[in-house]
Amino acid sequence: MSMQSLINGSKQFFNETGNIVKFSNRFFVVGTKPGSEFKELLVQCYLIGYKSLPLVGLTGFIMGLVLTMQLRPSLVIYGVESQLPAMVGIAIVREIGPVITALIFAGKIGSSIGAELGSMRVTEQIDAMEVSGINPYKYLVATRILSTTLMLPILSILADAISLFGAYIGVNINSVTSFSLFFTQVFQNLDFYDILPAVIKTFFFGFAIGVIGCYEGFNSKKGTKGVGRAANSAVVLSSVLVFVIDLLAVQLTDLMGFN
Amino acid sequence: MFEKSADKYKDRPRVIVVEHLSKQFGDHVVLDDFNLSVFKEENVVVLGKSGSGKSVLVKCIVSLLKPDLGSIFVLGEDISTLNDEELDALRMKLGFLFQSNALYDSMTVRENLEFPLLRYDKSLQKSEIDARISEALANVGLEHTLNMMPAELSGGMAKRIALARAMILKPEIVFYDEPTAGLDPVTAREIDALILKMKRKYHTSSIIISHDMECVKHTSDRVILLLEGKCYTQGTYQELEQSTDEKVKQFFESEM
């Protein structure tokens, strides 16, 4: 790779990052102004939150079940099989539940927002809104970003619960453990500082997925190819951001002594 | 040249004034020191080859694109000095018919028409909204499409619904971007008639972008020929039709 292409690549990266930051800043300016699009917000919460529940629930259940089945043999070797509910509980609540839910959410919602807004952009529907005196950022973008920010934490908590139920089923495949004993063991080993940072970071995951999906769609160009690119970039970039935010969250909670 | 063409309208107020407008994309100069005035209730057709900057011109006027140089006054307001709210308020006095129609494809015809109305005046009663929607659909003769989706409409019907939506707020100025592009000749002439009907009924001023010479002939009060980013010449359709200038003749001869 030549020096020039490296410089150009870096320029493009910082340009794009700057544009995304500017785009997300508009959310705080436009989204907090009076006359919000409350009805559209509710519609988006329904589409983004409620409609994602079956997929998130199913993946959460499988995740809990598989995690338990994979962990058991190792714990049996060390003679700590009784710690299975505690380990699975901590892993799901602190890390796997929020991150896997966010990744599923990025795939389903990030791509759908990117494609929807991208298609509206290339068919001039966003321009039509703008020339009618309707602020498309407020109507299309702010409502979607707010919905993803509010819905992902709720979905993540539900996914955690369903995942723990999956883990309970997993535990009972090879042994018999009562429902109350399983969940008593799980919650005895969880404390407030396991749950709080995990919930807080899902707000950031949701915000990032909403911003990236909307940014890619809103700035889509070059016809149907651009729409495909917008949907694809929305998923890739928001998935990477989920991991980056997760890394920062782990470092931060570590520094604050929550780990 | 052709100064008489504006006589009929020149005593009326100017609703659009474009001064020394320049716009380029990269090294490609699209508009170069372009000037234009549109008078009240005047239909101005901007004629030019594909890629000559006609759409860029109207997109600059409605502030969808920012000009590099020059100033644009719409209904007496310098659009470069307006904040977002002021610009939105001004845009509610404008209508725009897109070449692609740009109907909201996830909404029914009714919702397409209702959407700008609800944001224009939140105090509107349902009965008033219904009346405005019925009037808009009656204007274009498509009352029966109320609950249809845009995907269920033919090209001509979609164009008419887009026109109804552009007119729903009873704008003072309407922009038509290639209103007859992609339509059969019969439907195209129906659209021409609708453009004239809207002008008569709502006293609108218009900028029409077209290279359909029949549309130009029927709808224009004045024609502006945009060449190489500048206003090459202007006049009535008849004046330009009789021009001996080779570049002007090209447009009329290609039609014949």
Short mmCIF file of C-alpha atoms in Angstrom, two decimals, chain A residues 73-219:
data_model
loop_
_atom_site.label_atom_id
_atom_site.label_comp_id
_atom_site.label_asym_id
_atom_site.label_seq_id
_atom_site.Cartn_x
_atom_site.Cartn_y
_atom_site.Cartn_z
CA PRO A 73 -18.41 -30.78 30.35
CA SER A 74 -15.61 -28.42 31.42
CA LEU A 75 -17.20 -27.79 34.80
CA VAL A 76 -17.76 -31.52 35.30
CA ILE A 77 -14.01 -32.14 34.74
CA TYR A 78 -13.14 -29.69 37.52
CA GLY A 79 -15.94 -30.94 39.75
CA VAL A 80 -17.77 -27.63 39.91
CA GLU A 81 -20.89 -28.55 37.99
CA SER A 82 -22.95 -27.01 40.79
CA GLN A 83 -21.59 -23.61 39.77
CA LEU A 84 -23.17 -23.91 36.33
CA PRO A 85 -26.23 -21.67 37.01
CA ALA A 86 -24.05 -18.98 38.58
CA MET A 87 -21.55 -18.96 35.70
CA VAL A 88 -24.18 -18.98 33.03
CA GLY A 89 -26.13 -16.25 34.82
CA ILE A 90 -23.16 -13.92 35.10
CA ALA A 91 -22.05 -14.55 31.52
CA ILE A 92 -25.53 -13.92 30.14
CA VAL A 93 -26.43 -10.85 32.16
CA ARG A 94 -23.07 -9.09 32.03
CA GLU A 95 -21.90 -9.79 28.53
CA ILE A 96 -23.49 -12.32 26.22
CA GLY A 97 -27.10 -11.17 26.55
CA PRO A 98 -26.51 -7.47 25.77
CA VAL A 99 -23.89 -8.06 23.05
CA ILE A 100 -25.67 -10.86 21.19
CA THR A 101 -28.98 -8.98 21.37
CA ALA A 102 -27.25 -5.85 20.04
CA LEU A 103 -25.69 -7.81 17.18
CA ILE A 104 -29.00 -9.41 16.23
CA PHE A 105 -30.60 -5.98 16.52
CA ALA A 106 -27.89 -4.42 14.33
CA GLY A 107 -28.50 -7.09 11.69
CA LYS A 108 -32.27 -6.77 11.71
CA ILE A 109 -32.92 -3.11 12.52
CA GLY A 110 -29.69 -1.46 11.31
CA SER A 111 -30.06 -2.97 7.85
CA SER A 112 -33.78 -2.25 7.68
CA ILE A 113 -33.32 1.42 8.64
CA GLY A 114 -30.39 1.76 6.21
CA ALA A 115 -32.36 0.22 3.35
CA GLU A 116 -35.60 2.07 4.10
CA LEU A 117 -34.04 5.53 4.36
CA GLY A 118 -31.66 4.75 1.49
CA SER A 119 -34.55 3.83 -0.75
CA MET A 120 -36.43 6.98 0.32
CA ARG A 121 -33.35 9.04 -0.49
CA VAL A 122 -32.79 7.65 -3.99
CA THR A 123 -36.48 7.91 -4.90
CA GLU A 124 -36.48 11.56 -3.76
CA GLN A 125 -39.04 10.89 -0.99
CA ILE A 126 -36.77 12.61 1.54
CA ASP A 127 -36.41 15.61 -0.79
CA ALA A 128 -40.20 15.67 -1.19
CA MET A 129 -40.57 15.82 2.57
CA GLU A 130 -38.03 18.61 2.81
CA VAL A 131 -39.66 20.78 0.16
CA SER A 132 -43.06 20.33 1.86
CA GLY A 133 -41.61 22.07 4.90
CA ILE A 134 -41.33 18.83 6.89
CA ASN A 135 -38.01 18.29 8.60
CA PRO A 136 -37.02 14.76 7.49
CA TYR A 137 -34.33 14.54 10.17
CA LYS A 138 -36.94 15.11 12.84
CA TYR A 139 -39.56 12.82 11.31
CA LEU A 140 -37.39 9.97 10.02
CA VAL A 141 -34.07 10.09 11.84
CA ALA A 142 -34.74 11.42 15.35
CA THR A 143 -37.68 9.05 15.85
CA ARG A 144 -35.69 6.02 14.72
CA ILE A 145 -32.63 6.85 16.81
CA LEU A 146 -34.77 7.42 19.89
CA SER A 147 -36.65 4.16 19.28
CA THR A 148 -33.50 2.07 18.93
CA THR A 149 -32.02 3.75 22.03
CA LEU A 150 -35.12 2.99 24.10
CA MET A 151 -36.02 -0.43 22.70
CA LEU A 152 -32.66 -2.20 22.78
CA PRO A 153 -32.31 -2.07 26.59
CA ILE A 154 -35.84 -3.50 26.97
CA LEU A 155 -35.16 -6.22 24.40
CA SER A 156 -31.85 -6.99 26.06
CA ILE A 157 -33.47 -7.46 29.46
CA LEU A 158 -36.13 -9.71 27.93
CA ALA A 159 -33.44 -11.63 26.02
CA ASP A 160 -31.53 -12.13 29.29
CA ALA A 161 -34.65 -13.56 30.93
CA ILE A 162 -35.43 -15.87 28.01
CA SER A 163 -31.79 -16.87 27.78
CA LEU A 164 -31.72 -17.80 31.47
CA PHE A 165 -34.81 -19.91 30.88
CA GLY A 166 -32.94 -21.60 28.01
CA ALA A 167 -30.07 -22.20 30.40
CA TYR A 168 -32.47 -23.74 32.91
CA ILE A 169 -33.67 -26.15 30.21
CA GLY A 170 -30.01 -26.87 29.34
CA VAL A 171 -29.17 -27.69 32.95
CA ASN A 172 -32.12 -30.07 33.11
CA ILE A 173 -31.04 -32.06 30.08
CA ASN A 174 -28.39 -33.91 32.07
CA SER A 175 -29.60 -33.44 35.62
CA VAL A 176 -32.65 -32.43 37.54
CA THR A 177 -32.64 -28.96 39.01
CA SER A 178 -35.75 -27.21 40.18
CA PHE A 179 -36.79 -23.88 38.67
CA SER A 180 -36.50 -22.08 41.99
CA LEU A 181 -33.13 -23.60 42.86
CA PHE A 182 -31.71 -22.66 39.45
CA PHE A 183 -32.85 -19.05 39.64
CA THR A 184 -31.91 -18.70 43.31
CA GLN A 185 -28.37 -19.75 42.40
CA VAL A 186 -28.33 -17.34 39.44
CA PHE A 187 -29.51 -14.32 41.42
CA GLN A 188 -27.40 -15.11 44.50
CA ASN A 189 -24.34 -14.63 42.33
CA LEU A 190 -25.51 -11.50 40.59
CA ASP A 191 -25.37 -8.10 42.18
CA PHE A 192 -26.48 -4.62 41.24
CA TYR A 193 -23.13 -3.79 39.63
CA ASP A 194 -23.43 -6.77 37.30
CA ILE A 195 -26.78 -5.57 36.01
CA LEU A 196 -26.45 -1.77 35.95
CA PRO A 197 -23.44 -1.37 33.59
CA ALA A 198 -24.87 -4.08 31.33
CA VAL A 199 -28.15 -2.19 31.02
CA ILE A 200 -26.49 1.20 30.60
CA LYS A 201 -24.29 0.02 27.75
CA THR A 202 -27.31 -1.24 25.82
CA PHE A 203 -28.58 2.36 25.58
CA PHE A 204 -25.29 3.23 23.86
CA PHE A 205 -25.53 0.14 21.61
CA GLY A 206 -29.05 1.19 20.60
CA PHE A 207 -28.02 4.78 19.98
CA ALA A 208 -25.05 3.69 17.85
CA ILE A 209 -27.14 1.25 15.79
CA GLY A 210 -29.80 3.91 15.20
CA VAL A 211 -27.30 6.61 14.26
CA ILE A 212 -25.33 4.40 11.86
CA GLY A 213 -28.44 2.94 10.19
CA CYS A 214 -29.94 6.39 9.72
CA TYR A 215 -26.65 7.97 8.63
CA GLU A 216 -25.98 5.35 5.98
CA GLY A 217 -29.55 5.46 4.65
CA PHE A 218 -29.97 9.22 4.83
CA ASN A 219 -26.76 9.80 2.89
#
